[in-house]
Coordinates of C-alpha atoms and ligand atoms in Angstrom, one line a residue:
Chain A
X16 CA -14.1 -22.5 -18.0
X17 CA -12.7 -19.3 -19.4
X18 CA -9.7 -17.9 -17.5
X19 CA -10.4 -14.7 -15.7
X20 CA -6.8 -14.1 -15.0
X21 CA -4.2 -14.9 -17.6
X22 CA -0.6 -14.3 -16.5
X23 CA 1.7 -14.3 -19.5
X24 CA 5.5 -14.6 -18.9
X25 CA 5.6 -11.9 -16.3
X26 CA 9.1 -10.8 -15.5
X27 CA 10.4 -8.1 -13.1
X28 CA 13.9 -6.9 -12.6
X29 CA 15.1 -4.7 -9.8
X30 CA 18.4 -3.5 -11.2
X31 CA 20.3 -6.6 -12.1
X32 CA 18.2 -8.7 -9.7
X33 CA 15.5 -10.8 -11.3
X34 CA 12.6 -11.0 -8.8
X35 CA 10.1 -12.6 -11.1
X36 CA 11.3 -14.7 -14.0
X37 CA 8.7 -15.6 -16.6
X38 CA 5.7 -16.5 -14.5
X39 CA 2.7 -17.8 -16.4
X40 CA -0.5 -19.4 -15.3
X41 CA -4.3 -18.9 -15.6
X42 CA -7.0 -18.7 -13.0
X43 CA -10.6 -19.5 -13.8
X44 CA -13.9 -18.5 -12.1
X45 CA -14.5 -20.7 -9.1
X46 CA -10.8 -21.4 -8.5
X47 CA -9.0 -20.4 -5.3
X48 CA -5.4 -20.4 -6.3
X49 CA -2.8 -20.7 -3.5
X50 CA 0.3 -18.9 -4.5
X51 CA 3.1 -20.6 -2.6
X52 CA 6.8 -20.0 -2.2
X53 CA 9.4 -19.3 0.3
X54 CA 10.1 -15.7 1.5
X55 CA 11.6 -13.7 -1.4
X56 CA 10.3 -16.0 -4.0
X57 CA 8.5 -13.2 -5.9
X58 CA 4.9 -13.8 -4.8
X59 CA 4.2 -10.2 -3.7
X60 CA 6.1 -8.8 -6.8
X61 CA 3.9 -10.9 -9.1
X62 CA 0.7 -9.7 -7.4
X63 CA 1.9 -6.1 -7.5
X64 CA 2.3 -6.4 -11.3
X65 CA -1.1 -8.0 -11.8
X66 CA -2.8 -5.3 -9.7
X67 CA -1.0 -2.5 -11.6
X68 CA 1.2 -1.3 -8.7
X69 CA 4.4 -2.3 -10.4
X70 CA 5.1 -2.2 -14.2
X71 CA 6.5 -5.5 -15.5
X72 CA 9.9 -5.5 -17.1
X73 CA 8.3 -7.8 -19.7
X74 CA 5.3 -10.0 -20.1
X75 CA 1.8 -9.1 -19.3
X76 CA -1.4 -10.3 -17.7
X77 CA -5.0 -10.1 -18.8
X78 CA -7.7 -9.7 -16.1
X79 CA -11.4 -10.1 -17.1
X80 CA -10.3 -9.5 -20.7
X81 CA -8.4 -6.3 -20.0
X82 CA -4.7 -6.2 -20.5
X83 CA -2.8 -4.7 -17.5
X84 CA -0.6 -2.7 -19.8
X85 CA -3.2 -1.3 -22.1
X86 CA -6.1 -0.9 -19.8
X87 CA -4.8 -0.5 -16.3
X88 CA -7.9 1.4 -15.0
X89 CA -10.3 -1.3 -16.1
X90 CA -8.1 -3.9 -14.5
X91 CA -8.0 -2.0 -11.3
X92 CA -11.7 -1.6 -11.3
X93 CA -12.2 -5.4 -11.8
X94 CA -9.8 -6.4 -9.0
X95 CA -10.2 -6.4 -5.3
X96 CA -6.8 -6.3 -3.8
X97 CA -5.5 -6.9 -0.2
X98 CA -1.9 -5.8 -0.2
X99 CA 0.6 -7.4 2.2
X100 CA -0.1 -6.2 5.8
X101 CA -3.5 -4.7 4.9
X102 CA -2.4 -1.1 4.7
X103 CA -5.1 1.5 5.6
X104 CA -5.1 5.1 6.7
X105 CA -4.4 4.8 10.5
X106 CA -6.3 8.0 11.5
X107 CA -9.5 7.0 9.7
X108 CA -12.3 4.9 11.1
X109 CA -13.2 1.7 9.3
X110 CA -16.5 3.4 8.4
X111 CA -15.0 6.5 6.8
X112 CA -12.3 4.4 5.2
X113 CA -14.8 2.1 3.5
X114 CA -16.9 5.0 2.4
X115 CA -13.8 6.5 0.8
X116 CA -12.9 3.3 -1.0
X117 CA -16.6 3.0 -2.1
X118 CA -16.6 6.5 -3.5
X119 CA -13.4 5.9 -5.3
X120 CA -15.0 2.8 -6.8
X121 CA -17.8 5.0 -8.0
X122 CA -20.6 4.3 -5.6
X123 CA -22.8 7.1 -4.3
X124 CA -25.8 7.6 -2.0
X125 CA -27.9 4.6 -1.1
X126 CA -25.9 2.2 -3.2
X127 CA -22.7 3.3 -1.3
X128 CA -24.4 2.8 2.1
X129 CA -25.6 -0.7 1.0
X130 CA -22.2 -1.7 -0.1
X131 CA -20.4 -0.5 2.9
X132 CA -23.0 -2.3 5.1
X133 CA -22.6 -5.5 3.2
X134 CA -18.8 -5.4 3.4
X135 CA -19.0 -4.7 7.1
X136 CA -21.4 -7.5 7.6
X137 CA -19.3 -10.0 5.7
X138 CA -16.2 -9.2 7.7
X139 CA -18.0 -8.8 11.0
X140 CA -16.7 -5.3 11.6
X141 CA -19.9 -3.9 13.1
X142 CA -18.6 -3.5 16.6
X143 CA -15.5 -1.6 15.6
X144 CA -16.8 0.7 13.0
X145 CA -16.1 4.0 14.7
X146 CA -12.7 3.6 16.2
X147 CA -9.5 4.8 14.5
X148 CA -7.9 2.0 12.5
X149 CA -4.6 2.6 14.3
X150 CA -6.1 1.4 17.5
X151 CA -7.6 -1.8 16.1
X152 CA -6.1 -5.2 16.7
X153 CA -4.2 -7.0 13.9
X154 CA -7.2 -9.2 13.2
X155 CA -9.6 -6.3 12.9
X156 CA -7.2 -4.4 10.8
X157 CA -7.1 -7.3 8.4
X158 CA -10.8 -7.4 8.3
X159 CA -10.8 -3.8 7.3
X160 CA -8.4 -4.7 4.5
X161 CA -10.6 -7.5 3.4
X162 CA -13.8 -5.3 3.5
X163 CA -12.2 -2.7 1.3
X164 CA -11.1 -5.4 -1.1
X165 CA -14.6 -6.8 -1.6
X166 CA -16.7 -3.7 -1.3
X167 CA -17.4 -3.7 -5.1
X168 CA -18.0 -7.4 -5.2
X169 CA -15.1 -7.9 -7.6
X170 CA -14.8 -10.8 -10.0
X171 CA -11.2 -11.2 -9.2
X172 CA -9.8 -11.1 -5.7
X173 CA -6.1 -11.0 -5.0
X174 CA -4.9 -11.3 -1.4
X175 CA -1.3 -11.1 -0.3
X176 CA -0.9 -13.3 2.9
X177 CA -4.4 -12.6 4.1
X178 CA -4.0 -14.7 7.3
X179 CA -0.4 -13.8 8.1
X180 CA -0.1 -12.9 11.8
X181 CA -3.6 -13.8 12.8
X182 CA -4.4 -16.2 15.6
X183 CA -6.0 -19.6 14.8
X184 CA -9.5 -18.4 15.3
X185 CA -9.0 -15.3 13.2
X186 CA -7.4 -17.5 10.5
X187 CA -10.4 -19.7 10.5
X188 CA -12.7 -16.7 10.1
X189 CA -10.8 -15.4 7.2
X190 CA -10.6 -18.7 5.5
X191 CA -14.4 -19.2 6.0
X192 CA -15.0 -15.8 4.4
X193 CA -12.8 -16.7 1.4
X194 CA -14.5 -20.0 1.0
X195 CA -17.9 -18.4 1.0
X196 CA -16.9 -16.0 -1.8
X197 CA -15.0 -18.5 -3.8
X198 CA -17.6 -19.9 -6.2
X199 CA -18.3 -16.9 -8.4
X200 CA -14.8 -15.3 -8.3
X201 CA -11.3 -16.1 -9.4
X202 CA -9.1 -15.8 -6.3
X203 CA -5.4 -15.7 -5.9
X204 CA -4.0 -15.7 -2.4
X205 CA -0.4 -16.0 -1.3
X206 CA 0.7 -17.9 1.7
X207 CA 3.4 -20.0 3.2
X208 CA 1.0 -21.9 5.4
X209 CA 0.5 -25.2 3.7
X210 CA -2.4 -26.3 5.9
X211 CA -4.2 -23.3 4.5
X212 CA -3.7 -24.4 1.0
X213 CA -5.2 -27.8 1.8
X214 CA -8.1 -26.1 3.6
X215 CA -9.3 -23.6 1.0
X216 CA -7.3 -23.8 -2.2
X217 CA -8.6 -25.7 -5.3
X218 CA -5.2 -25.3 -6.9
X219 CA -1.6 -24.4 -5.8
X220 CA 1.2 -22.8 -7.8
X221 CA 4.6 -23.0 -6.2
X222 CA 7.2 -20.5 -7.1
X223 CA 10.8 -20.3 -6.1
X224 CA 13.5 -17.8 -7.1
X225 CA 10.9 -16.1 -9.4
X226 CA 10.0 -19.2 -11.4
X227 CA 6.9 -21.5 -11.3
X228 CA 8.1 -24.9 -10.2
X229 CA 4.8 -26.7 -9.6
X230 CA 1.2 -26.2 -10.5
X231 CA -1.6 -28.5 -9.6
X232 CA -4.3 -29.4 -7.1
X233 CA -3.1 -29.7 -3.5
X234 CA -3.6 -33.5 -3.8
X235 CA -1.6 -33.7 -7.1
X236 CA 1.2 -31.8 -5.5
X237 CA 1.2 -33.9 -2.4
X238 CA 1.4 -37.0 -4.6
X239 CA 4.8 -35.9 -5.7
X240 CA 6.0 -36.5 -2.2
X241 CA 8.4 -39.4 -1.6
X242 CA 5.9 -40.7 0.9
X243 CA 3.0 -40.8 -1.5
X244 CA 1.6 -44.3 -1.7
X245 CA 3.8 -45.5 1.2
X246 CA 2.2 -47.7 3.7
X247 CA 2.5 -47.0 7.4
X248 CA 1.8 -49.9 9.6
X249 CA 1.8 -50.3 13.4
X250 CA 2.0 -53.8 14.7
X251 CA 2.6 -55.6 18.1
X252 CA 6.3 -56.5 17.7
X253 CA 6.0 -59.9 19.6
X254 CA 3.5 -61.2 17.0
X255 CA 5.6 -60.0 14.1
X256 CA 9.2 -60.9 14.6
X257 CA 9.7 -61.9 11.0
X258 CA 7.9 -58.8 9.6
X259 CA 10.8 -57.3 7.6
X260 CA 11.8 -60.5 5.8
X261 CA 8.2 -61.3 4.9
X262 CA 7.2 -58.0 3.6
X263 CA 10.5 -57.4 1.7
X264 CA 9.8 -60.6 -0.3
X265 CA 6.5 -59.3 -1.7
X266 CA 7.0 -58.3 -5.3
X267 CA 6.5 -54.5 -5.8
X268 CA 8.1 -53.7 -2.4
X269 CA 11.2 -51.5 -2.7
X270 CA 12.1 -51.0 0.9
X271 CA 10.9 -51.7 4.4
X272 CA 11.9 -49.3 7.0
X273 CA 11.5 -49.4 10.8
X274 CA 10.3 -45.9 11.9
X275 CA 10.3 -46.6 15.6
X276 CA 9.6 -49.2 18.3
X277 CA 8.0 -48.2 21.4
X278 CA 6.2 -50.0 24.2
X279 CA 6.3 -53.2 22.2
X280 CA 4.6 -51.6 19.2
X281 CA 6.7 -51.3 16.0
X282 CA 5.9 -48.7 13.3
X283 CA 7.0 -49.7 9.8
X284 CA 7.1 -47.8 6.6
X285 CA 6.8 -49.8 3.4
X286 CA 8.0 -48.0 0.3
X287 CA 6.5 -49.5 -2.9
X288 CA 8.3 -49.6 -6.3
X289 CA 6.8 -46.8 -8.4
X290 CA 3.1 -47.2 -9.0
X291 CA 2.7 -50.5 -7.1
X292 CA -0.4 -50.8 -5.0
X293 CA 0.4 -52.9 -2.0
X294 CA -2.1 -52.4 0.7
X295 CA -4.3 -55.5 0.0
X296 CA -1.2 -57.8 -0.2
X297 CA 0.3 -56.5 3.0
X298 CA -3.1 -56.9 4.7
X299 CA -3.4 -60.5 3.5
X300 CA 0.1 -61.2 4.7
X301 CA -0.7 -59.9 8.1
X302 CA -3.7 -62.1 8.4
X303 CA -1.8 -65.2 7.2
X304 CA 1.0 -64.6 9.8
X305 CA -1.4 -63.6 12.6
X306 CA 0.3 -60.3 13.1
X307 CA -1.6 -58.1 15.5
X308 CA -2.0 -55.0 13.4
X309 CA -3.1 -51.9 15.3
X310 CA -3.1 -49.5 12.3
X311 CA -2.5 -49.6 8.6
X312 CA -2.6 -46.5 6.5
X313 CA -1.9 -45.4 2.9
X314 CA 0.1 -42.2 2.9
X315 CA -1.2 -39.4 0.6
X316 CA 2.0 -37.6 0.7
X317 CA 2.7 -34.4 2.5
X318 CA 2.5 -31.0 0.9
X319 CA 5.1 -29.5 3.2
X320 CA 7.7 -32.1 2.1
X321 CA 7.0 -31.5 -1.5
X322 CA 7.3 -27.8 -0.9
X323 CA 10.5 -28.1 0.9
X324 CA 12.1 -30.4 -1.7
X325 CA 11.1 -28.4 -4.7
X326 CA 11.8 -24.9 -3.3
X327 CA 15.1 -25.8 -1.7
X328 CA 16.3 -27.1 -5.0
X329 CA 15.2 -24.2 -7.0
X330 CA 16.4 -21.6 -4.5
X331 CA 19.8 -23.2 -4.2
X332 CA 20.2 -23.4 -8.0
X333 CA 19.4 -19.7 -8.3
X334 CA 21.9 -19.0 -5.6
X335 CA 19.3 -17.0 -3.8
X336 CA 18.4 -17.2 -0.1
X337 CA 16.2 -14.8 1.8
Chain B
X20 CA -12.8 15.3 -11.5
X21 CA -14.9 13.0 -9.3
X22 CA -11.8 11.2 -8.1
X23 CA -9.9 14.4 -7.4
X24 CA -12.7 15.6 -5.3
X25 CA -13.0 12.3 -3.3
X26 CA -9.2 12.5 -2.6
X27 CA -9.5 16.2 -1.6
X28 CA -12.3 15.3 0.8
X29 CA -10.5 12.4 2.4
X30 CA -7.3 14.4 2.8
X31 CA -8.9 17.5 4.2
X32 CA -11.0 15.4 6.7
X33 CA -7.7 13.7 7.8
X34 CA -6.2 17.1 8.7
X35 CA -9.1 17.7 11.1
X36 CA -9.3 14.2 12.6
X37 CA -5.9 14.7 14.3
X38 CA -5.0 17.7 16.5
X39 CA -2.3 18.7 13.9
X40 CA -4.7 20.9 12.0
X41 CA -5.8 22.9 15.1
X42 CA -2.2 23.2 16.4
X43 CA -1.1 24.4 13.0
X44 CA -3.8 27.0 12.7
X45 CA -3.2 28.3 16.3
X46 CA 0.6 28.6 15.6
X47 CA -0.1 30.3 12.3
X48 CA -2.4 32.9 13.9
X49 CA -0.1 33.4 16.8
X50 CA 2.9 33.9 14.6
X51 CA 1.2 36.2 12.2
X52 CA 0.1 38.2 15.2
X53 CA 3.6 38.5 16.6
X54 CA 5.1 39.4 13.3
X55 CA 2.5 41.9 12.4
X56 CA 2.3 43.7 15.8
X57 CA 5.8 43.5 17.1
X58 CA 8.2 43.1 14.2
X59 CA 6.0 44.9 11.7
X60 CA 5.1 47.8 14.1
X61 CA 1.5 47.6 13.0
X62 CA 0.3 50.4 15.3
X63 CA 3.4 52.6 15.3
X64 CA 3.3 53.0 11.6
X65 CA 0.0 54.8 11.9
X66 CA -1.2 53.5 8.5
X67 CA -4.3 51.6 7.9
X68 CA -3.1 48.8 5.8
X69 CA -1.9 45.2 6.2
X70 CA 1.6 45.5 4.7
X71 CA 3.3 44.5 7.9
X72 CA 1.1 41.4 8.0
X73 CA 1.8 40.2 4.5
X74 CA 5.5 41.2 4.3
X75 CA 6.4 38.3 6.7
X76 CA 4.4 35.6 4.9
X77 CA 7.3 34.3 2.7
X78 CA 9.3 33.7 5.9
X79 CA 6.4 32.4 8.0
X80 CA 5.5 29.9 5.2
X81 CA 9.1 28.8 4.9
X82 CA 8.6 26.7 8.0
X83 CA 4.8 26.3 8.3
X84 CA 4.1 25.0 4.8
X85 CA 6.8 22.2 4.8
X86 CA 5.2 21.1 8.1
X87 CA 2.0 20.5 6.1
X88 CA 3.5 19.1 3.0
X89 CA 6.0 16.8 4.6
X90 CA 3.4 14.1 5.3
X91 CA 1.7 14.2 1.9
X92 CA 3.6 11.3 0.2
X93 CA 6.2 10.4 2.8
X94 CA 3.5 9.1 5.1
X95 CA 1.7 7.3 2.3
X96 CA 4.8 5.4 1.5
X97 CA 5.8 4.7 5.1
X98 CA 2.3 3.3 5.9
X99 CA 2.2 1.3 2.7
X100 CA -1.1 2.9 1.8
X101 CA 0.4 4.1 -1.4
X102 CA 0.0 0.5 -2.7
X103 CA -3.6 0.6 -1.8
X104 CA -4.1 4.0 -3.4
X105 CA -2.3 3.1 -6.6
X106 CA -4.2 -0.1 -7.2
X107 CA -7.5 1.7 -6.9
X108 CA -8.9 2.9 -10.2
X109 CA -7.7 6.4 -9.8
X110 CA -5.6 8.2 -12.4
X111 CA -2.2 9.6 -11.1
X112 CA -3.2 13.2 -11.8
X113 CA -6.2 12.9 -9.5
X114 CA -4.0 11.6 -6.6
X115 CA -1.4 14.3 -7.0
X116 CA -3.8 17.1 -7.7
X117 CA -6.2 15.9 -4.9
X118 CA -3.5 15.9 -2.3
X119 CA -2.2 19.2 -3.3
X120 CA -5.5 20.9 -3.5
X121 CA -6.5 19.6 -0.1
X122 CA -3.3 21.0 1.4
X123 CA -3.8 24.3 -0.4
X124 CA -7.4 24.5 0.8
X125 CA -6.2 23.9 4.3
X126 CA -3.8 26.9 4.1
X127 CA -6.6 28.9 2.7
X128 CA -8.7 28.1 5.7
X129 CA -5.8 29.2 8.0
X130 CA -5.3 32.3 6.0
X131 CA -9.1 33.1 6.1
X132 CA -9.0 32.9 9.9
X133 CA -6.8 36.0 10.0
X134 CA -9.9 38.0 9.1
X135 CA -10.0 39.8 12.5
X136 CA -7.0 41.6 11.4
X137 CA -8.8 42.9 8.4
X138 CA -11.7 43.9 10.6
X139 CA -9.3 45.7 12.9
X140 CA -7.8 47.9 10.2
X141 CA -11.2 48.7 8.8
X142 CA -12.2 49.7 12.3
X143 CA -9.2 51.8 12.9
X144 CA -9.1 53.6 9.6
X145 CA -10.1 53.4 6.0
X146 CA -7.7 51.1 4.3
X147 CA -7.7 50.3 0.6
X148 CA -9.5 47.0 0.7
X149 CA -8.4 46.3 -2.9
X150 CA -4.8 46.4 -1.8
X151 CA -5.6 44.0 1.1
X152 CA -7.4 41.6 -1.2
X153 CA -4.4 41.7 -3.5
X154 CA -2.2 40.8 -0.5
X155 CA -4.4 37.9 0.4
X156 CA -4.4 36.6 -3.2
X157 CA -0.6 36.9 -3.3
X158 CA -0.2 35.2 0.0
X159 CA -2.4 32.3 -1.1
X160 CA -0.5 32.0 -4.4
X161 CA 2.7 31.9 -2.5
X162 CA 1.4 29.2 -0.2
X163 CA 0.5 27.2 -3.3
X164 CA 4.0 27.5 -4.7
X165 CA 5.6 26.4 -1.4
X166 CA 3.1 23.5 -1.2
X167 CA 3.9 22.3 -4.7
X168 CA 7.6 22.3 -3.8
X169 CA 6.9 20.5 -0.5
X170 CA 4.6 17.9 -2.2
X171 CA 7.4 17.1 -4.7
X172 CA 10.0 16.8 -2.0
X173 CA 7.8 14.6 0.2
X174 CA 7.6 12.2 -2.7
X175 CA 11.3 11.6 -2.6
X176 CA 11.7 10.3 0.9
X177 CA 9.8 8.1 3.3
X178 CA 11.1 10.1 6.1
X179 CA 8.9 13.1 7.1
X180 CA 11.8 14.9 8.8
X181 CA 13.9 14.7 5.6
X182 CA 10.9 15.9 3.6
X183 CA 10.5 18.8 6.0
X184 CA 14.2 19.9 5.9
X185 CA 14.4 19.4 2.2
X186 CA 11.4 21.5 1.5
X187 CA 12.6 24.3 3.8
X188 CA 15.9 24.4 2.0
X189 CA 14.4 24.4 -1.5
X190 CA 11.9 27.1 -0.6
X191 CA 14.6 29.1 1.0
X192 CA 16.6 29.0 -2.3
X193 CA 13.6 30.3 -4.1
X194 CA 13.3 33.2 -1.6
X195 CA 17.0 34.0 -1.6
X196 CA 17.2 33.9 -5.4
X197 CA 16.0 37.5 -5.4
X198 CA 18.4 39.0 -3.0
X199 CA 21.2 41.1 -4.6
X200 CA 23.7 39.8 -2.1
X201 CA 23.0 36.3 -3.1
X202 CA 23.0 37.1 -6.7
X203 CA 26.4 38.7 -6.4
X204 CA 27.7 35.8 -4.5
X205 CA 26.8 33.3 -7.1
X206 CA 27.5 35.6 -10.1
X207 CA 31.1 34.2 -10.2
X208 CA 30.0 30.7 -10.0
X209 CA 27.3 30.5 -12.6
X210 CA 26.7 31.9 -16.1
X211 CA 24.8 35.2 -16.2
X212 CA 21.8 33.9 -18.0
X213 CA 21.3 31.3 -15.3
X214 CA 21.5 33.9 -12.6
X215 CA 19.0 36.1 -14.4
X216 CA 16.6 33.2 -14.7
X217 CA 17.0 32.4 -11.0
X218 CA 16.3 35.9 -9.9
X219 CA 13.2 35.9 -12.1
X220 CA 12.0 32.9 -10.1
X221 CA 12.4 34.5 -6.7
X222 CA 9.4 34.5 -4.5
X223 CA 10.3 37.8 -2.9
X224 CA 10.6 39.9 -6.0
X225 CA 7.4 38.5 -7.3
X226 CA 5.5 38.7 -4.1
X227 CA 6.5 42.2 -3.1
X228 CA 4.6 43.9 -5.9
X229 CA 1.5 42.0 -4.8
X230 CA 1.6 43.3 -1.3
X231 CA 1.7 46.8 -2.7
X232 CA -1.6 46.2 -4.3
X233 CA -0.7 45.4 -7.8
X234 CA -2.2 42.2 -9.0
X235 CA 0.4 41.3 -11.5
X236 CA -1.0 38.7 -13.9
X237 CA 2.5 37.5 -14.5
X238 CA 2.9 36.6 -10.9
X239 CA -0.2 34.4 -11.0
X240 CA 0.9 32.8 -14.2
X241 CA 4.4 32.4 -12.7
X242 CA 3.0 30.6 -9.6
X243 CA 0.6 28.4 -11.5
X244 CA 3.3 27.3 -13.9
X245 CA 5.5 26.6 -10.9
X246 CA 2.8 24.5 -9.3
X247 CA 2.3 22.7 -12.6
X248 CA 5.9 21.9 -13.0
X249 CA 6.4 20.7 -9.4
X250 CA 3.3 18.6 -9.4
X251 CA 4.4 17.0 -12.7
X252 CA 7.7 16.2 -11.1
X253 CA 5.8 15.0 -8.1
X254 CA 3.9 12.5 -10.2
X255 CA 7.1 11.3 -11.9
X256 CA 8.8 10.9 -8.6
X257 CA 5.8 8.9 -7.1
X258 CA 5.9 6.6 -10.0
X259 CA 9.6 6.1 -9.7
X260 CA 9.8 5.7 -5.9
X261 CA 6.5 4.0 -5.1
X262 CA 7.9 0.5 -4.6
X263 CA 11.0 1.3 -2.7
Ligands
ADP404 N1 11.3 -2.6 -4.7 C1 12.2 -3.5 -4.7 N2 13.5 -3.2 -5.0 C2 14.4 -4.2 -5.0 N3 14.2 -5.5 -4.7 C3 12.9 -5.9 -4.4 C4 11.9 -4.9 -4.4 N4 10.7 -5.5 -4.1 C5 11.1 -6.9 -3.9 N5 12.4 -7.0 -4.1 C6 13.1 -8.3 -4.0 O1 12.5 -9.3 -4.9 C7 12.4 -10.5 -4.3 C8 11.0 -11.0 -4.2 O2 10.3 -10.3 -3.3 P1 8.8 -10.5 -3.0 O3 8.0 -10.6 -4.2 O4 8.3 -9.6 -2.0 O5 8.8 -12.0 -2.4 P2 7.7 -12.8 -1.6 O6 6.4 -12.0 -1.6 O7 7.5 -14.1 -2.3 O8 8.3 -13.0 -0.2 C9 13.0 -10.4 -2.9 O9 14.4 -10.9 -3.0 C10 13.0 -8.9 -2.6 O10 14.1 -8.6 -1.8
MG405 MG1 5.4 -11.2 0.1

């Protein structure tokens, strides 16, 4: 797959402060890239450089074959962009606003009408087309922002916190829409909601203090968690008095930890030595000893933990807290 | 050109969506009436012309034009729509020019709505309509110069009130630049060549000849180059300040 977005060592300084510090990654068609990072990590600044709002201090990006420095107009024409907070002219109605954006994007007459209709339909804006944007709810305002970003059916879609501040139903709607558009576009969306990344992103890039600190599929990143490959096991305590000794003696087990004991049920966590696969052995052991096992589960690792570990480190190192 | 036109249309429509435009026009007509008839002794002079009407425009515009121009860029930055606008495929000149032309067109509409005055003088006597036309052209040019200053100032601050006050002050300087009193006052403080240059740039000295019916090509050139300079500064300032 050819990369539709190539980000090459982007760097942005505000005075002596380095907001983005050599960010590089590529996004291919069909990818939905979750751009993660704590507040102040430099996500918005990176997006503003790709979309041509801010000039990079150094580095560049190539969008659909056009360099952002040499061909900003072509880049802007190729991108659909939803800035943070979905800004729109408050006194305009969604209908007049979308017509304005459509005209700026070069559509006229029947073509313009069709595109406005399509964007309205995709974002379910029909019922609120003729009220001033300032009187719309947050959810509808966000839809207006999305509609303007997709009106020209862009190949590249960049969204800065598209679901921020929405209620769970609205979040679901927006994610569904993004999912539907995903297959023939290259999409970057920033977020700090990790469940969102697992729900819609095919890939995640984590940045902290302006630097990329992780890049992979959500599953790959989760696998970097300490908990990855751990076994969680719930057992009736009275049937398994000797649990800890038995399990500890299995080769490949690094640690056996009691998580809690409640109502006669013990929850254990078994930490393997790196790479060891233990679940069949532990299962067999349970059968041999007639432990009454209520649940046994292989942990995939948790993205939020990985996120916290990685970003806390990097942020602390950079001496930067927001 | 297409982009500029699209911006002009959006901006102009925005004036009329909110009551602001109508309030502005009513105030403008009301004040021109007061100035012309009371302060300008329109009837008492017994002359069929519009001199008392035009003579007050530099002062009237001093407050009315910044009221229009203050929102041009300040509001765009405050609402964050500047990020939207500047990531659309529109060249900078189209944004700056489009916004300015829409505001100028709006003042032209307000000015055109003073036509009953023109009808009145024609009903009462036989004025020199050429002189009146020259006055209208001069007034329109003056409005353009104020607007360009106001557009530039509004790109400096997010705060509309600051934009308003700043524009009033700068426009006032351009008016005062022609007064002998002021020129004498600063003559000790600045080199003579600078003072001469400043007095050349005064709105008043330049505008007065127009109200007397002389369409001075130099005045038109002067205003257009001023508009050009301030709009250029406007674009530079927008580029510098957009992300703050
Ligand atoms: N225009 C600006 N001037 C100065 N500093 C800025 C500007 N924009 C952003 N920053 C700083 O750059 C850092 C990154 O900001 P941002 O990209 O908005 O982070 P994120 O979107 O990841 O929360 C922050 O510390 C922020 O304060
Ligand atoms: Mg941000």
